[in-house]
PDB file of C-alpha atoms in Angstrom:
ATOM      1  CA  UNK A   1     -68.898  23.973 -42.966  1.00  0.00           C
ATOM      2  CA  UNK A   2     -65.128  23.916 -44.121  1.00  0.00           C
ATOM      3  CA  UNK A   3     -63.907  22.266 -47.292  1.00  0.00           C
ATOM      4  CA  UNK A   4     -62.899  19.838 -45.078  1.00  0.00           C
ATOM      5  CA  UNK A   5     -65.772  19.176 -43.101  1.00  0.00           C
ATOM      6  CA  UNK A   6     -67.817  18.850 -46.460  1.00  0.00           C
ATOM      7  CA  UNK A   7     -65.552  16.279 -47.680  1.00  0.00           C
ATOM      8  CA  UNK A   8     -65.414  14.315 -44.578  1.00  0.00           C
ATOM      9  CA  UNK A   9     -69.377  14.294 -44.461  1.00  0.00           C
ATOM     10  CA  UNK A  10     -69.504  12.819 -48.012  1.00  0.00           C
ATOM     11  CA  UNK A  11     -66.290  10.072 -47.384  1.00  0.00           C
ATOM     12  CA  UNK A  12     -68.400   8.892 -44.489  1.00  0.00           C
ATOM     13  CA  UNK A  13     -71.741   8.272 -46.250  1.00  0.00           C
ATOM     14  CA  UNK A  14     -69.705   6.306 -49.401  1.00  0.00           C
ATOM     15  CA  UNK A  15     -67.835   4.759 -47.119  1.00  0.00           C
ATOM     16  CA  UNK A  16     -70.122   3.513 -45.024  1.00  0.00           C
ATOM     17  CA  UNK A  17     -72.700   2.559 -47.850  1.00  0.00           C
ATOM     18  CA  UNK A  18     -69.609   0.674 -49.464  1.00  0.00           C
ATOM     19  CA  UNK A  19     -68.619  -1.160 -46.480  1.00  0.00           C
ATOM     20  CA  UNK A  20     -72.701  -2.570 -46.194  1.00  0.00           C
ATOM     21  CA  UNK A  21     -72.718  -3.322 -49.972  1.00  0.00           C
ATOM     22  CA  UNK A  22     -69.171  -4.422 -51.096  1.00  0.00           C
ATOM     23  CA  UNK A  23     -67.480  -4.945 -48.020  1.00  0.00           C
ATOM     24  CA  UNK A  24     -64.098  -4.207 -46.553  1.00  0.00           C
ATOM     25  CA  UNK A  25     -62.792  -4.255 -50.715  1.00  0.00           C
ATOM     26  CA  UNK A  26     -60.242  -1.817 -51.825  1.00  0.00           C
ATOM     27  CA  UNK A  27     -62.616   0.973 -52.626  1.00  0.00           C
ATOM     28  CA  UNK A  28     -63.264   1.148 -48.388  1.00  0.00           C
ATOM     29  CA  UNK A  29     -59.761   1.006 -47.705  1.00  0.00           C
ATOM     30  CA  UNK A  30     -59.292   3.952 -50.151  1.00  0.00           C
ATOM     31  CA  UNK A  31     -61.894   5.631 -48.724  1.00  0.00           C
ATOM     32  CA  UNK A  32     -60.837   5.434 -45.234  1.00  0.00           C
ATOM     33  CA  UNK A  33     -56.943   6.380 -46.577  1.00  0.00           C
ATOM     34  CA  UNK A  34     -58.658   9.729 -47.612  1.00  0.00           C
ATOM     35  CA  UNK A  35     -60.675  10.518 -44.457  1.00  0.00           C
ATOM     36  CA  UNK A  36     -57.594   9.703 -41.890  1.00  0.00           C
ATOM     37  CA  UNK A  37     -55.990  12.192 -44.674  1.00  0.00           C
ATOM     38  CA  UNK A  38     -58.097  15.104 -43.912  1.00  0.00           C
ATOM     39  CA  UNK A  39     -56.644  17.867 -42.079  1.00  0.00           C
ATOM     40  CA  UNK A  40     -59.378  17.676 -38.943  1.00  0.00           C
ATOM     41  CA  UNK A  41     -59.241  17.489 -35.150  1.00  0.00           C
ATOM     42  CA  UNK A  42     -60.404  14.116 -33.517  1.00  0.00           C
ATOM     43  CA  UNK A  43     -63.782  15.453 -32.191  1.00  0.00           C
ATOM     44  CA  UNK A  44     -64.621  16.672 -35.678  1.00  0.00           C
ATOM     45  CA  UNK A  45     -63.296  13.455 -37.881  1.00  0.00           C
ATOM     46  CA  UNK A  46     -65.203  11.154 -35.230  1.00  0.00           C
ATOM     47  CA  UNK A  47     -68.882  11.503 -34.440  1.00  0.00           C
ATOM     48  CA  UNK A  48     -69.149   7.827 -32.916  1.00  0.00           C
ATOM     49  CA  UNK A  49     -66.159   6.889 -31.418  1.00  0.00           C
ATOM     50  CA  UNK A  50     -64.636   9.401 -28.537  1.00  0.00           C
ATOM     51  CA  UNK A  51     -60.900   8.809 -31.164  1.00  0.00           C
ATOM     52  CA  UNK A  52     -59.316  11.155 -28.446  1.00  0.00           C
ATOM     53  CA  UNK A  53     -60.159   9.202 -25.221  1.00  0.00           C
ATOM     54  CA  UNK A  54     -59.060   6.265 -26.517  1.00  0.00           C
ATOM     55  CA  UNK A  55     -56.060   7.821 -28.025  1.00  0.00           C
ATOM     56  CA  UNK A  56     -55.199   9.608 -24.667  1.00  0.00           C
ATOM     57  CA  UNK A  57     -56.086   6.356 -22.408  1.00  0.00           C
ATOM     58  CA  UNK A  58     -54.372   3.586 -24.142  1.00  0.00           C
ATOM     59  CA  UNK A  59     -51.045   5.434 -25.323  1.00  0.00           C
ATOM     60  CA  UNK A  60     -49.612   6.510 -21.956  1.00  0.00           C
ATOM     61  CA  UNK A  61     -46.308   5.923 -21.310  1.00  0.00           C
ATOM     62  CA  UNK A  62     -42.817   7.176 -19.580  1.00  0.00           C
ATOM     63  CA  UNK A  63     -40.460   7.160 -22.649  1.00  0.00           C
ATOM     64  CA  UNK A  64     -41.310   7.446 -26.026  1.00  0.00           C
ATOM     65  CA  UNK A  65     -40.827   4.185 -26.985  1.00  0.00           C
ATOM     66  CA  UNK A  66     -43.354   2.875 -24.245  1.00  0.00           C
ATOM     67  CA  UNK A  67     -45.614   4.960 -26.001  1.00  0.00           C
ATOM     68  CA  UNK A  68     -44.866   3.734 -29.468  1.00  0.00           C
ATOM     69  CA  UNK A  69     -45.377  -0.047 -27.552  1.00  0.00           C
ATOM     70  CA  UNK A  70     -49.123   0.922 -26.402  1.00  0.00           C
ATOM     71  CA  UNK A  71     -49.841   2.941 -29.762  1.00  0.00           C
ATOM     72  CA  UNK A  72     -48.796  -1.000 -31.461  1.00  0.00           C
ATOM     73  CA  UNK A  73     -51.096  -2.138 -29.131  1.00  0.00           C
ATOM     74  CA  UNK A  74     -54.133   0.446 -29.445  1.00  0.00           C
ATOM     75  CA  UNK A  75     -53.822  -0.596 -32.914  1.00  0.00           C
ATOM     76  CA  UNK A  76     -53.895  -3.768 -32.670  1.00  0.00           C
ATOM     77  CA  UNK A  77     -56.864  -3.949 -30.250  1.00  0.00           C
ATOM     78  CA  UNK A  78     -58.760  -1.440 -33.626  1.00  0.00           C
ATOM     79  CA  UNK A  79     -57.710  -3.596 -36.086  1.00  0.00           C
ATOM     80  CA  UNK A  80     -59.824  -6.384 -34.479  1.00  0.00           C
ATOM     81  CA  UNK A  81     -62.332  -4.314 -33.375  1.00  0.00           C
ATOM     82  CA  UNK A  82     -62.623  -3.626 -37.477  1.00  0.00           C
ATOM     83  CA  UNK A  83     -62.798  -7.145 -38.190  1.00  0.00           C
ATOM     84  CA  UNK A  84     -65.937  -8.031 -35.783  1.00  0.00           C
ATOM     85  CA  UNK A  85     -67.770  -4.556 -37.865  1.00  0.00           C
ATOM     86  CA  UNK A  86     -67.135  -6.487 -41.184  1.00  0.00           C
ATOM     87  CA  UNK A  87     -68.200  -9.425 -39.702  1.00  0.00           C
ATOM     88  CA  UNK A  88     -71.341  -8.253 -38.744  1.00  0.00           C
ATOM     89  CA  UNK A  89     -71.871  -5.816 -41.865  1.00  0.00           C
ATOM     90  CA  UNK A  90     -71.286  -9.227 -44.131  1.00  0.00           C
ATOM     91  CA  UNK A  91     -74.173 -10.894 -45.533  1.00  0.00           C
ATOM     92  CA  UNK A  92     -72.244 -13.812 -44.735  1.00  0.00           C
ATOM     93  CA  UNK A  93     -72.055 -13.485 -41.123  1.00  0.00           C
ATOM     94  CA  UNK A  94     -69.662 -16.091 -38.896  1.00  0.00           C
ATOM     95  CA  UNK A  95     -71.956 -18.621 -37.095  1.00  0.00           C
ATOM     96  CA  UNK A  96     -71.490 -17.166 -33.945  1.00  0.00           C
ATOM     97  CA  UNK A  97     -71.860 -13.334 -34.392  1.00  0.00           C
ATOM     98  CA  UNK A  98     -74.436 -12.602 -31.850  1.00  0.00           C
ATOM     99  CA  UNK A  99     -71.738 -12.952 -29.207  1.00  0.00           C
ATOM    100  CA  UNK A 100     -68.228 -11.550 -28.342  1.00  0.00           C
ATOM    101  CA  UNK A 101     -66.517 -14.366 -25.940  1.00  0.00           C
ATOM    102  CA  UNK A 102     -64.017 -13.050 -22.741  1.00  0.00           C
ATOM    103  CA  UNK A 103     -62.102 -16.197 -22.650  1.00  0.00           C
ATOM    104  CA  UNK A 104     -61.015 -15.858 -26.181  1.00  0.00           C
ATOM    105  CA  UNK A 105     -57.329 -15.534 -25.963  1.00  0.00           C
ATOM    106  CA  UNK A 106     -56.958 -12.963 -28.928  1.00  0.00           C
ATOM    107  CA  UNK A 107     -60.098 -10.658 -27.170  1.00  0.00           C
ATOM    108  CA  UNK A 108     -58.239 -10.642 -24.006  1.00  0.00           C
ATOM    109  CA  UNK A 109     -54.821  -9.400 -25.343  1.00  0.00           C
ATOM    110  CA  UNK A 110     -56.009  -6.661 -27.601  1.00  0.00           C
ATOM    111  CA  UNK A 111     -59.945  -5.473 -27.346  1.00  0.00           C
ATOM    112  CA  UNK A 112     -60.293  -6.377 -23.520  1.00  0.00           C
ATOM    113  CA  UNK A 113     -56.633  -4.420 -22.635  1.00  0.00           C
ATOM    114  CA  UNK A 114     -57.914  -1.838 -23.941  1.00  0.00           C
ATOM    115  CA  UNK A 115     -59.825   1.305 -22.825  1.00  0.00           C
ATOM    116  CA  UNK A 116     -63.134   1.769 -24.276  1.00  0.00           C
ATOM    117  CA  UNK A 117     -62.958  -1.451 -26.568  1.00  0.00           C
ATOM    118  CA  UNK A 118     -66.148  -2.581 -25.278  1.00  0.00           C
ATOM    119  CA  UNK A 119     -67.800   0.715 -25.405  1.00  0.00           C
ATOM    120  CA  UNK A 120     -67.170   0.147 -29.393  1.00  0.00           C
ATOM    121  CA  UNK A 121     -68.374  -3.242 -28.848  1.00  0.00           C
ATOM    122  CA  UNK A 122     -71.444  -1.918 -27.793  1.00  0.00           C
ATOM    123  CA  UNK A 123     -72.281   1.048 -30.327  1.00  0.00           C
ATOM    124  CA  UNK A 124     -71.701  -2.201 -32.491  1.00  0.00           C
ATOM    125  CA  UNK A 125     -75.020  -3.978 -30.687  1.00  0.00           C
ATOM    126  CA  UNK A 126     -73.149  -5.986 -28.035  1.00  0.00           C
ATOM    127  CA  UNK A 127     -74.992  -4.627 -25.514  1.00  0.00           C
ATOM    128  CA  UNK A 128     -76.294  -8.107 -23.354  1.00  0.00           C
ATOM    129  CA  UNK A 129     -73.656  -8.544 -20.483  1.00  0.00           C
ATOM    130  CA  UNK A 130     -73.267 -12.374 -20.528  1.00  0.00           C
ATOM    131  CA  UNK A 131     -71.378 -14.914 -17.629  1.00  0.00           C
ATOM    132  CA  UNK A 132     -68.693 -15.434 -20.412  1.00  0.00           C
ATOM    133  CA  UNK A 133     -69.001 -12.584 -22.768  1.00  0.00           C
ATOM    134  CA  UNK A 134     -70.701  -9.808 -24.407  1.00  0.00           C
ATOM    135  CA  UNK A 135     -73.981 -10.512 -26.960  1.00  0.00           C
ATOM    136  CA  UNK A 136     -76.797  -9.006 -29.071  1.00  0.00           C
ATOM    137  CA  UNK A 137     -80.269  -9.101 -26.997  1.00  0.00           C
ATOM    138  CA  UNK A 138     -82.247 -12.164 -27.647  1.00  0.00           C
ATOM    139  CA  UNK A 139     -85.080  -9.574 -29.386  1.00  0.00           C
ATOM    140  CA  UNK A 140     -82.476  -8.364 -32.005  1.00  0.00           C
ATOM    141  CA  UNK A 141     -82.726 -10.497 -34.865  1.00  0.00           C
ATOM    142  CA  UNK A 142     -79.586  -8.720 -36.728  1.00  0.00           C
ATOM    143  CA  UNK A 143     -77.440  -6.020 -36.068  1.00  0.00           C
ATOM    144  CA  UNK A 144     -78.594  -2.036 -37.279  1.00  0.00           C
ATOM    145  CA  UNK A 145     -76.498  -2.188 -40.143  1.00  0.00           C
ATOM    146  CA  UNK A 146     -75.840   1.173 -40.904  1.00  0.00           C
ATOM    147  CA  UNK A 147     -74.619   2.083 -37.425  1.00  0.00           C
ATOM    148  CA  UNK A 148     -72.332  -1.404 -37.588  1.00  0.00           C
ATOM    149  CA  UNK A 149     -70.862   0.338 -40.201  1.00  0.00           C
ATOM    150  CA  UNK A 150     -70.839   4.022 -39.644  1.00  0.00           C
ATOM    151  CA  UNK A 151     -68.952   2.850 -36.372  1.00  0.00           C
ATOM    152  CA  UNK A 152     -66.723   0.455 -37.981  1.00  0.00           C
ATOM    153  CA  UNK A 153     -65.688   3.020 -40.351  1.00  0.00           C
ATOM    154  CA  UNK A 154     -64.698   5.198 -38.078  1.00  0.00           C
ATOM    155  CA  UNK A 155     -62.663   2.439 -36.106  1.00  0.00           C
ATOM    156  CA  UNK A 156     -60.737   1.645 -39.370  1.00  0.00           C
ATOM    157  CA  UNK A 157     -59.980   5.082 -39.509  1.00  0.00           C
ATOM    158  CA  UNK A 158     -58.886   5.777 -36.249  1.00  0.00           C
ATOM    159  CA  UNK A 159     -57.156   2.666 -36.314  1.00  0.00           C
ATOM    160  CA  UNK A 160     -54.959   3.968 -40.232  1.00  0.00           C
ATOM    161  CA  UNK A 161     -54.500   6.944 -38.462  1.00  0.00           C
ATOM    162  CA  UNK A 162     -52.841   5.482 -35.341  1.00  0.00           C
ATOM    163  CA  UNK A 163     -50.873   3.121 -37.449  1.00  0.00           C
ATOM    164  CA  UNK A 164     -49.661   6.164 -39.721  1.00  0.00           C
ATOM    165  CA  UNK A 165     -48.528   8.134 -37.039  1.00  0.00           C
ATOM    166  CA  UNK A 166     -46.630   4.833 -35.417  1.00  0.00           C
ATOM    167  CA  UNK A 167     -45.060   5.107 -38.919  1.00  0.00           C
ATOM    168  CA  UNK A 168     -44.344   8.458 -39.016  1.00  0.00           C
ATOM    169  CA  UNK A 169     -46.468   9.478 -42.165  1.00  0.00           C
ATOM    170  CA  UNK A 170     -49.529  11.514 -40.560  1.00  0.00           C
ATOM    171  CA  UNK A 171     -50.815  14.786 -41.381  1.00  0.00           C
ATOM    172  CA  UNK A 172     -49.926  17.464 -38.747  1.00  0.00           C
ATOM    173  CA  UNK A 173     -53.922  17.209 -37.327  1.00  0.00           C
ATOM    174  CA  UNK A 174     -55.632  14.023 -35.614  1.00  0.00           C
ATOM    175  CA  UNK A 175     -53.619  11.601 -33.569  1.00  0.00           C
ATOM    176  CA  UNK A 176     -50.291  13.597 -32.972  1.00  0.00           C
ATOM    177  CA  UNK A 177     -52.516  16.215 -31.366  1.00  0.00           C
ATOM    178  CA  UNK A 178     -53.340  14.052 -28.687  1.00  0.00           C
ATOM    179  CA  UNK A 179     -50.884  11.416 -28.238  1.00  0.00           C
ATOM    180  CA  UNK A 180     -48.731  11.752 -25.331  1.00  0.00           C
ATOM    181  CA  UNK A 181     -44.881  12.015 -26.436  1.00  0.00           C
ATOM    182  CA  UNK A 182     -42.577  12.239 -23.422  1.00  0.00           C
ATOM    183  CA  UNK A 183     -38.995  13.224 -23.962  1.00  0.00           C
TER     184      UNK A 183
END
């Protein structure tokens, strides 16, 4: 195992184990900061989530800046996908957690637009296919915590990492090796 690998393998676990006990605080954020830092490929920074699918299927484009435009949009689409993993890695959970609603507005313009955002919803526990929505089988009683947030952490990363790159400041590994950039 590289240097590397090692430290990804040990970001993950803290991470994670943060993210279940303190929540999505500073210390996560930092954490996450140093794992989209690591100079890795995709398929070995993500064990979860395929990062280079959905980096490949929702960044297509003809010009550059059509691919910059989906890239916004793949990260938008993360960022909420990051915000229903806290939710459900929260003591405190939102009312209505056990389900994930089509009709809502903000689902359909980012999670739902995008390719393999309800595969993530899934891995999460959404795994019921409802008339109006995604939801937890009646027979879970709460989410498997740990995978909530060894997936979520892994969104957040993918989802610094994209937002990096839209920004110029990534590492020559990860996203860039997979994004399509047309001239």
């Amino acid at each position: 195992m590289t240097a590397a690998a090692e430290e990804l393998r040990e970001l993950r676990q803290r991470v994670g184990s943060e993210l279940t006990s303190v929540g999505s605080g500073p210390q996560v954020k930092a954490g996450v900061r140093s794992m989209a830092r690591l100079p890795l490929p995709l398929t070995a920074k993500y064990r979860s989530i395929d990062a280079e699918a959905l980096v490949r299927c929702n960044t297509t484009g003809d010009s550059r800046a059509q691919v910059m435009e989906r890239m916004g949009g793949l990260a938008k689409a993360l960022n909420i996908l990051e915000k229903y993993g806290c939710n459900l890695t929260n003591p405190s959970k939102p009312r209505y957690w056990r389900s994930v609603k089509h009709n809502n507005p903000v689902f359909q313009s980012t999670v739902d637009g995008m390719q393999g955002g309800r595969g993530i919803l899934n891995l999460y526990g959404y795994t019921t296919q409802n008339i109006d929505g995604l939801s937890f089988p009646d027979d879970v009683a709460q989410p498997d915590i740990n995978n909530v947030a060894a997936v979520t952490v892994e969104v957040m990363c993918l989802c610094l990492e994209v937002n990096m790159l839209i920004k110029c400041l990534l590492p020559p590994m990860g996203v860039t090796c997979v994004a399509p950039f047309p001239r």
